[in-house]
PDB file of C-alpha atoms in Angstrom:
ATOM      1  CA  UNK A 232     -60.685 -20.857  18.310  1.00 66.00           C
ATOM      2  CA  UNK A 233     -61.982 -24.291  17.369  1.00 73.00           C
ATOM      3  CA  UNK A 234     -63.357 -24.780  13.938  1.00 93.00           C
ATOM      4  CA  UNK A 235     -63.004 -26.148  10.439  1.00 96.00           C
ATOM      5  CA  UNK A 236     -60.662 -24.577   7.928  1.00 96.00           C
ATOM      6  CA  UNK A 237     -61.018 -25.129   4.211  1.00 97.00           C
ATOM      7  CA  UNK A 238     -58.487 -23.956   1.683  1.00 96.00           C
ATOM      8  CA  UNK A 239     -58.247 -22.483  -0.780  1.00 96.00           C
ATOM      9  CA  UNK A 240     -61.369 -20.337  -0.876  1.00 95.00           C
ATOM     10  CA  UNK A 241     -61.272 -20.208  -4.689  1.00 96.00           C
ATOM     11  CA  UNK A 242     -59.690 -22.785  -6.974  1.00 94.00           C
ATOM     12  CA  UNK A 243     -59.387 -22.967 -10.723  1.00 93.00           C
ATOM     13  CA  UNK A 244     -58.811 -26.228 -12.535  1.00 89.00           C
ATOM     14  CA  UNK A 245     -57.797 -26.830 -16.094  1.00 89.00           C
ATOM     15  CA  UNK A 246     -59.349 -29.645 -18.057  1.00 85.00           C
ATOM     16  CA  UNK A 247     -57.717 -32.969 -17.235  1.00 86.00           C
ATOM     17  CA  UNK A 248     -56.102 -31.804 -14.001  1.00 91.00           C
ATOM     18  CA  UNK A 249     -56.476 -33.276 -10.560  1.00 94.00           C
ATOM     19  CA  UNK A 250     -56.900 -30.776  -7.745  1.00 95.00           C
ATOM     20  CA  UNK A 251     -56.970 -31.259  -3.984  1.00 96.00           C
ATOM     21  CA  UNK A 252     -59.159 -29.346  -1.557  1.00 97.00           C
ATOM     22  CA  UNK A 253     -57.949 -29.105   2.010  1.00 98.00           C
ATOM     23  CA  UNK A 254     -60.095 -29.543   5.133  1.00 98.00           C
ATOM     24  CA  UNK A 255     -58.668 -29.337   8.648  1.00 98.00           C
ATOM     25  CA  UNK A 256     -60.547 -29.371  11.954  1.00 97.00           C
ATOM     26  CA  UNK A 257     -59.392 -28.814  15.518  1.00 96.00           C
ATOM     27  CA  UNK A 258     -62.663 -29.785  17.149  1.00 94.00           C
ATOM     28  CA  UNK A 259     -61.482 -33.311  17.956  1.00 94.00           C
ATOM     29  CA  UNK A 260     -64.406 -34.675  15.939  1.00 93.00           C
ATOM     30  CA  UNK A 261     -64.359 -38.272  14.821  1.00 92.00           C
ATOM     31  CA  UNK A 262     -66.490 -37.907  11.694  1.00 93.00           C
ATOM     32  CA  UNK A 263     -65.797 -35.722   8.674  1.00 96.00           C
ATOM     33  CA  UNK A 264     -67.793 -35.176   5.489  1.00 96.00           C
ATOM     34  CA  UNK A 265     -67.501 -33.645   2.042  1.00 98.00           C
ATOM     35  CA  UNK A 266     -70.550 -32.137   0.368  1.00 97.00           C
ATOM     36  CA  UNK A 267     -71.022 -30.608  -3.051  1.00 97.00           C
ATOM     37  CA  UNK A 268     -73.437 -27.728  -3.691  1.00 97.00           C
ATOM     38  CA  UNK A 269     -74.547 -26.646  -7.160  1.00 95.00           C
ATOM     39  CA  UNK A 270     -76.244 -23.276  -7.726  1.00 88.00           C
ATOM     40  CA  UNK A 271     -79.744 -23.127  -6.318  1.00 83.00           C
ATOM     41  CA  UNK A 272     -79.536 -26.631  -4.904  1.00 86.00           C
ATOM     42  CA  UNK A 273     -78.997 -28.374  -1.625  1.00 90.00           C
ATOM     43  CA  UNK A 274     -75.916 -30.235  -0.502  1.00 95.00           C
ATOM     44  CA  UNK A 275     -75.066 -33.697  -1.759  1.00 95.00           C
ATOM     45  CA  UNK A 276     -72.733 -36.054   0.069  1.00 95.00           C
ATOM     46  CA  UNK A 277     -69.531 -37.040  -1.725  1.00 97.00           C
ATOM     47  CA  UNK A 278     -67.545 -38.991   0.890  1.00 97.00           C
ATOM     48  CA  UNK A 279     -67.484 -39.370   4.644  1.00 95.00           C
ATOM     49  CA  UNK A 280     -65.145 -40.789   7.239  1.00 95.00           C
ATOM     50  CA  UNK A 281     -65.947 -41.842  10.768  1.00 92.00           C
ATOM     51  CA  UNK A 282     -62.459 -42.840  11.908  1.00 92.00           C
ATOM     52  CA  UNK A 283     -58.886 -42.476  10.775  1.00 95.00           C
ATOM     53  CA  UNK A 284     -57.884 -44.647   7.813  1.00 96.00           C
ATOM     54  CA  UNK A 285     -61.495 -45.424   6.958  1.00 95.00           C
ATOM     55  CA  UNK A 286     -63.975 -43.702   4.659  1.00 96.00           C
ATOM     56  CA  UNK A 287     -67.139 -44.473   2.715  1.00 95.00           C
ATOM     57  CA  UNK A 288     -68.656 -43.278  -0.534  1.00 96.00           C
ATOM     58  CA  UNK A 289     -71.599 -40.948  -0.410  1.00 94.00           C
ATOM     59  CA  UNK A 290     -74.218 -40.379  -3.071  1.00 93.00           C
ATOM     60  CA  UNK A 291     -71.970 -38.793  -5.712  1.00 96.00           C
ATOM     61  CA  UNK A 292     -68.477 -40.232  -5.155  1.00 97.00           C
ATOM     62  CA  UNK A 293     -67.598 -40.858  -8.813  1.00 96.00           C
ATOM     63  CA  UNK A 294     -64.656 -38.742  -9.925  1.00 96.00           C
ATOM     64  CA  UNK A 295     -63.553 -37.930  -6.368  1.00 97.00           C
ATOM     65  CA  UNK A 296     -61.119 -39.471  -3.906  1.00 97.00           C
ATOM     66  CA  UNK A 297     -60.311 -38.845  -0.246  1.00 98.00           C
ATOM     67  CA  UNK A 298     -57.888 -39.883   2.464  1.00 98.00           C
ATOM     68  CA  UNK A 299     -58.048 -39.798   6.261  1.00 97.00           C
ATOM     69  CA  UNK A 300     -54.521 -40.280   7.555  1.00 97.00           C
ATOM     70  CA  UNK A 301     -55.031 -37.977  10.519  1.00 97.00           C
ATOM     71  CA  UNK A 302     -58.067 -37.265  12.649  1.00 96.00           C
ATOM     72  CA  UNK A 303     -57.774 -33.561  11.915  1.00 97.00           C
ATOM     73  CA  UNK A 304     -57.520 -33.760   8.142  1.00 98.00           C
ATOM     74  CA  UNK A 305     -59.800 -34.983   5.352  1.00 98.00           C
ATOM     75  CA  UNK A 306     -58.570 -33.771   1.936  1.00 98.00           C
ATOM     76  CA  UNK A 307     -60.709 -34.201  -1.165  1.00 98.00           C
ATOM     77  CA  UNK A 308     -59.178 -34.754  -4.599  1.00 97.00           C
ATOM     78  CA  UNK A 309     -61.241 -33.881  -7.636  1.00 96.00           C
ATOM     79  CA  UNK A 310     -59.901 -36.077 -10.394  1.00 94.00           C
ATOM     80  CA  UNK A 311     -60.010 -35.650 -14.152  1.00 89.00           C
ATOM     81  CA  UNK A 312     -62.721 -38.323 -14.166  1.00 88.00           C
ATOM     82  CA  UNK A 313     -65.150 -35.830 -12.640  1.00 89.00           C
ATOM     83  CA  UNK A 314     -66.736 -34.375 -15.778  1.00 87.00           C
ATOM     84  CA  UNK A 315     -68.549 -31.459 -14.198  1.00 91.00           C
ATOM     85  CA  UNK A 316     -66.504 -30.354 -11.203  1.00 93.00           C
ATOM     86  CA  UNK A 317     -67.514 -26.685 -11.110  1.00 95.00           C
ATOM     87  CA  UNK A 318     -69.337 -26.313  -7.789  1.00 96.00           C
ATOM     88  CA  UNK A 319     -69.101 -25.131  -4.191  1.00 97.00           C
ATOM     89  CA  UNK A 320     -67.531 -27.723  -1.887  1.00 98.00           C
ATOM     90  CA  UNK A 321     -68.220 -27.817   1.822  1.00 97.00           C
ATOM     91  CA  UNK A 322     -66.426 -29.854   4.459  1.00 97.00           C
ATOM     92  CA  UNK A 323     -68.122 -30.701   7.757  1.00 96.00           C
ATOM     93  CA  UNK A 324     -67.396 -32.584  10.947  1.00 95.00           C
ATOM     94  CA  UNK A 325     -69.244 -33.825  13.972  1.00 91.00           C
ATOM     95  CA  UNK A 326     -68.859 -36.082  16.953  1.00 85.00           C
ATOM     96  CA  UNK A 327     -71.578 -38.605  17.531  1.00 75.00           C
ATOM     97  CA  UNK A 328     -75.136 -37.408  17.315  1.00 72.00           C
ATOM     98  CA  UNK A 329     -74.389 -33.677  17.356  1.00 80.00           C
ATOM     99  CA  UNK A 330     -74.926 -30.984  14.791  1.00 87.00           C
ATOM    100  CA  UNK A 331     -72.416 -30.839  11.971  1.00 91.00           C
ATOM    101  CA  UNK A 332     -70.003 -27.918  11.867  1.00 94.00           C
ATOM    102  CA  UNK A 333     -69.074 -26.617   8.436  1.00 95.00           C
ATOM    103  CA  UNK A 334     -66.075 -24.920   6.918  1.00 96.00           C
ATOM    104  CA  UNK A 335     -66.266 -21.761   4.811  1.00 96.00           C
ATOM    105  CA  UNK A 336     -66.241 -23.730   1.570  1.00 97.00           C
ATOM    106  CA  UNK A 337     -64.127 -23.866  -1.575  1.00 97.00           C
ATOM    107  CA  UNK A 338     -65.472 -22.618  -4.887  1.00 96.00           C
ATOM    108  CA  UNK A 339     -64.011 -24.683  -7.712  1.00 96.00           C
ATOM    109  CA  UNK A 340     -64.184 -23.499 -11.309  1.00 94.00           C
ATOM    110  CA  UNK A 341     -63.026 -25.299 -14.434  1.00 89.00           C
ATOM    111  CA  UNK A 342     -61.257 -22.991 -16.880  1.00 86.00           C
TER     112      UNK A 342
ATOM    113  CA  UNK B 253     -85.981 -43.554   0.000  1.00 77.00           C
ATOM    114  CA  UNK B 254     -85.159 -40.862   2.518  1.00 87.00           C
ATOM    115  CA  UNK B 255     -85.855 -37.382   1.251  1.00 93.00           C
ATOM    116  CA  UNK B 256     -86.308 -33.780   2.358  1.00 96.00           C
ATOM    117  CA  UNK B 257     -88.695 -31.502   0.455  1.00 97.00           C
ATOM    118  CA  UNK B 258     -88.709 -27.729   0.672  1.00 97.00           C
ATOM    119  CA  UNK B 259     -91.442 -26.424  -1.622  1.00 96.00           C
ATOM    120  CA  UNK B 260     -90.744 -22.692  -1.299  1.00 96.00           C
ATOM    121  CA  UNK B 261     -87.835 -21.646  -3.539  1.00 94.00           C
ATOM    122  CA  UNK B 262     -88.157 -18.060  -2.313  1.00 95.00           C
ATOM    123  CA  UNK B 263     -89.964 -16.129   0.396  1.00 96.00           C
ATOM    124  CA  UNK B 264     -90.382 -12.467   1.319  1.00 97.00           C
ATOM    125  CA  UNK B 265     -91.089 -11.168   4.805  1.00 97.00           C
ATOM    126  CA  UNK B 266     -91.389  -7.686   6.206  1.00 98.00           C
ATOM    127  CA  UNK B 267     -88.876  -6.745   8.862  1.00 97.00           C
ATOM    128  CA  UNK B 268     -90.122  -7.486  12.407  1.00 97.00           C
ATOM    129  CA  UNK B 269     -92.763  -9.937  11.178  1.00 98.00           C
ATOM    130  CA  UNK B 270     -92.718 -13.719  11.632  1.00 98.00           C
ATOM    131  CA  UNK B 271     -92.177 -16.156   8.773  1.00 98.00           C
ATOM    132  CA  UNK B 272     -92.591 -19.910   8.399  1.00 98.00           C
ATOM    133  CA  UNK B 273     -90.346 -21.958   6.121  1.00 98.00           C
ATOM    134  CA  UNK B 274     -91.794 -25.324   5.159  1.00 98.00           C
ATOM    135  CA  UNK B 275     -90.055 -28.676   5.319  1.00 98.00           C
ATOM    136  CA  UNK B 276     -91.447 -32.160   4.853  1.00 98.00           C
ATOM    137  CA  UNK B 277     -89.467 -35.358   5.087  1.00 97.00           C
ATOM    138  CA  UNK B 278     -89.807 -38.950   4.048  1.00 95.00           C
ATOM    139  CA  UNK B 279     -88.341 -41.780   6.059  1.00 92.00           C
ATOM    140  CA  UNK B 280     -89.332 -45.184   7.314  1.00 89.00           C
ATOM    141  CA  UNK B 281     -86.978 -44.893  10.282  1.00 88.00           C
ATOM    142  CA  UNK B 282     -88.475 -44.489  13.738  1.00 88.00           C
ATOM    143  CA  UNK B 283     -85.466 -42.609  15.027  1.00 89.00           C
ATOM    144  CA  UNK B 284     -84.025 -39.607  13.210  1.00 92.00           C
ATOM    145  CA  UNK B 285     -82.947 -36.029  13.719  1.00 93.00           C
ATOM    146  CA  UNK B 286     -84.066 -32.886  11.927  1.00 95.00           C
ATOM    147  CA  UNK B 287     -81.911 -29.795  11.490  1.00 96.00           C
ATOM    148  CA  UNK B 288     -82.174 -26.323  10.053  1.00 98.00           C
ATOM    149  CA  UNK B 289     -79.153 -24.474   8.692  1.00 97.00           C
ATOM    150  CA  UNK B 290     -78.765 -20.912   7.442  1.00 98.00           C
ATOM    151  CA  UNK B 291     -76.457 -20.138   4.526  1.00 97.00           C
ATOM    152  CA  UNK B 292     -75.651 -16.441   4.014  1.00 96.00           C
ATOM    153  CA  UNK B 293     -74.218 -15.214   0.737  1.00 93.00           C
ATOM    154  CA  UNK B 294     -70.705 -15.882   2.047  1.00 92.00           C
ATOM    155  CA  UNK B 295     -71.425 -19.613   1.832  1.00 93.00           C
ATOM    156  CA  UNK B 296     -70.834 -21.021   5.269  1.00 93.00           C
ATOM    157  CA  UNK B 297     -73.531 -23.181   6.839  1.00 95.00           C
ATOM    158  CA  UNK B 298     -74.747 -21.980  10.230  1.00 96.00           C
ATOM    159  CA  UNK B 299     -76.593 -24.418  12.491  1.00 96.00           C
ATOM    160  CA  UNK B 300     -79.871 -22.999  13.793  1.00 97.00           C
ATOM    161  CA  UNK B 301     -81.962 -25.637  15.507  1.00 97.00           C
ATOM    162  CA  UNK B 302     -82.361 -29.385  16.076  1.00 95.00           C
ATOM    163  CA  UNK B 303     -85.373 -31.651  16.708  1.00 95.00           C
ATOM    164  CA  UNK B 304     -85.133 -35.320  17.588  1.00 92.00           C
ATOM    165  CA  UNK B 305     -87.882 -37.616  16.412  1.00 92.00           C
ATOM    166  CA  UNK B 306     -88.650 -38.662  19.983  1.00 92.00           C
ATOM    167  CA  UNK B 307     -88.691 -35.131  21.376  1.00 90.00           C
ATOM    168  CA  UNK B 308     -92.204 -34.360  22.517  1.00 87.00           C
ATOM    169  CA  UNK B 309     -91.791 -30.625  22.675  1.00 93.00           C
ATOM    170  CA  UNK B 310     -90.998 -28.382  19.733  1.00 95.00           C
ATOM    171  CA  UNK B 311     -87.432 -27.119  19.767  1.00 96.00           C
ATOM    172  CA  UNK B 312     -86.772 -23.416  20.293  1.00 96.00           C
ATOM    173  CA  UNK B 313     -83.553 -21.399  20.030  1.00 96.00           C
ATOM    174  CA  UNK B 314     -84.005 -17.689  20.534  1.00 97.00           C
ATOM    175  CA  UNK B 315     -86.050 -16.334  17.619  1.00 98.00           C
ATOM    176  CA  UNK B 316     -86.099 -19.738  15.928  1.00 98.00           C
ATOM    177  CA  UNK B 317     -88.641 -22.432  16.664  1.00 97.00           C
ATOM    178  CA  UNK B 318     -89.366 -25.694  14.939  1.00 97.00           C
ATOM    179  CA  UNK B 319     -92.987 -26.679  14.379  1.00 96.00           C
ATOM    180  CA  UNK B 320     -92.642 -30.469  14.460  1.00 96.00           C
ATOM    181  CA  UNK B 321     -95.643 -32.504  13.325  1.00 96.00           C
ATOM    182  CA  UNK B 322     -94.484 -36.098  13.313  1.00 94.00           C
ATOM    183  CA  UNK B 323     -97.652 -37.648  11.894  1.00 94.00           C
ATOM    184  CA  UNK B 324     -97.529 -35.270   8.942  1.00 95.00           C
ATOM    185  CA  UNK B 325     -93.747 -35.629   8.657  1.00 96.00           C
ATOM    186  CA  UNK B 326     -93.222 -31.914   8.683  1.00 97.00           C
ATOM    187  CA  UNK B 327     -90.617 -29.787  10.464  1.00 98.00           C
ATOM    188  CA  UNK B 328     -91.293 -26.160   9.627  1.00 98.00           C
ATOM    189  CA  UNK B 329     -88.965 -23.409  10.807  1.00 98.00           C
ATOM    190  CA  UNK B 330     -90.562 -20.333  12.325  1.00 98.00           C
ATOM    191  CA  UNK B 331     -88.487 -17.162  12.555  1.00 98.00           C
ATOM    192  CA  UNK B 332     -90.036 -14.519  14.767  1.00 97.00           C
ATOM    193  CA  UNK B 333     -89.350 -10.783  14.581  1.00 97.00           C
ATOM    194  CA  UNK B 334     -87.439 -11.002  11.290  1.00 97.00           C
ATOM    195  CA  UNK B 335     -84.300  -8.942  10.926  1.00 97.00           C
ATOM    196  CA  UNK B 336     -82.503  -7.768   7.788  1.00 97.00           C
ATOM    197  CA  UNK B 337     -79.641 -10.113   8.681  1.00 97.00           C
ATOM    198  CA  UNK B 338     -81.998 -13.070   8.355  1.00 98.00           C
ATOM    199  CA  UNK B 339     -81.883 -12.731   4.562  1.00 98.00           C
ATOM    200  CA  UNK B 340     -80.183 -15.949   3.445  1.00 97.00           C
ATOM    201  CA  UNK B 341     -80.759 -19.463   2.142  1.00 97.00           C
ATOM    202  CA  UNK B 342     -82.290 -21.845   4.654  1.00 98.00           C
ATOM    203  CA  UNK B 343     -81.845 -25.592   4.462  1.00 98.00           C
ATOM    204  CA  UNK B 344     -83.758 -28.316   6.218  1.00 97.00           C
ATOM    205  CA  UNK B 345     -81.820 -31.536   6.784  1.00 96.00           C
ATOM    206  CA  UNK B 346     -82.459 -34.972   8.212  1.00 94.00           C
ATOM    207  CA  UNK B 347     -80.072 -37.343   9.890  1.00 92.00           C
ATOM    208  CA  UNK B 348     -81.079 -40.996   9.753  1.00 84.00           C
ATOM    209  CA  UNK B 349     -80.044 -42.797  12.895  1.00 76.00           C
ATOM    210  CA  UNK B 350     -77.665 -45.155  11.179  1.00 75.00           C
ATOM    211  CA  UNK B 351     -73.989 -45.194  12.046  1.00 67.00           C
ATOM    212  CA  UNK B 352     -72.935 -42.640   9.457  1.00 74.00           C
ATOM    213  CA  UNK B 353     -74.408 -39.495  11.070  1.00 78.00           C
ATOM    214  CA  UNK B 354     -74.589 -38.015   7.566  1.00 87.00           C
ATOM    215  CA  UNK B 355     -77.142 -35.334   6.681  1.00 91.00           C
ATOM    216  CA  UNK B 356     -79.691 -35.380   3.860  1.00 93.00           C
ATOM    217  CA  UNK B 357     -80.511 -31.868   2.688  1.00 95.00           C
ATOM    218  CA  UNK B 358     -83.481 -30.257   1.013  1.00 96.00           C
ATOM    219  CA  UNK B 359     -83.080 -27.845  -1.904  1.00 95.00           C
ATOM    220  CA  UNK B 360     -83.415 -24.794   0.307  1.00 97.00           C
ATOM    221  CA  UNK B 361     -85.559 -21.660   0.601  1.00 97.00           C
ATOM    222  CA  UNK B 362     -84.203 -18.202  -0.117  1.00 97.00           C
ATOM    223  CA  UNK B 363     -85.576 -15.712   2.396  1.00 98.00           C
ATOM    224  CA  UNK B 364     -85.495 -11.989   1.742  1.00 98.00           C
ATOM    225  CA  UNK B 365     -86.357  -9.628   4.586  1.00 98.00           C
ATOM    226  CA  UNK B 366     -87.755  -6.286   3.416  1.00 97.00           C
ATOM    227  CA  UNK B 367     -87.084  -3.120   5.442  1.00 95.00           C
TER     228      UNK B 367
END
């Protein structure tokens, strides 16, 4: 089945650690996105990529980094510079002017 | 600035009744798209319905319809014949017609369907 796979579902980070969230899609979509969701709030855009080897900052990119080496993959690294990383992270993809398809999300907690 | 406003943090509806979830948007663009997504407690975002700014007719998808009033910049979601499985968070989103195809989300409305 085509879709978007995010892993892991739950992730725990110690203070000062970098962690990487995985996002893979087999929908052959050109564009991929990372959103952050805090409790009781909507989604905010972190980074997005429209083609391989190219990506742009969203509204809250500070403390995050991404790469797009393959069309299918768009991993997000939460760096130690992100001071409040505890949140729900959602990856999405689309192709042109279509609806975005979302993964199941990764819940990141700082311990 | 482009913005989506959902003024109802929470709503109740009796099973089998209809409910309207409000959404207003702010944009100076002439061309844009409006979306509604459902987020159950499991967290995934489920696409419900889409309305283009140039679409003259209101979008419908099964029990979902979008009441689009362009002059008022509103795009309310109407769910008919509510079911218990409709209990979830609902998000309105806008896509500006720039090259990014990114979505701007509202803060959401939590809907609870009572048996």
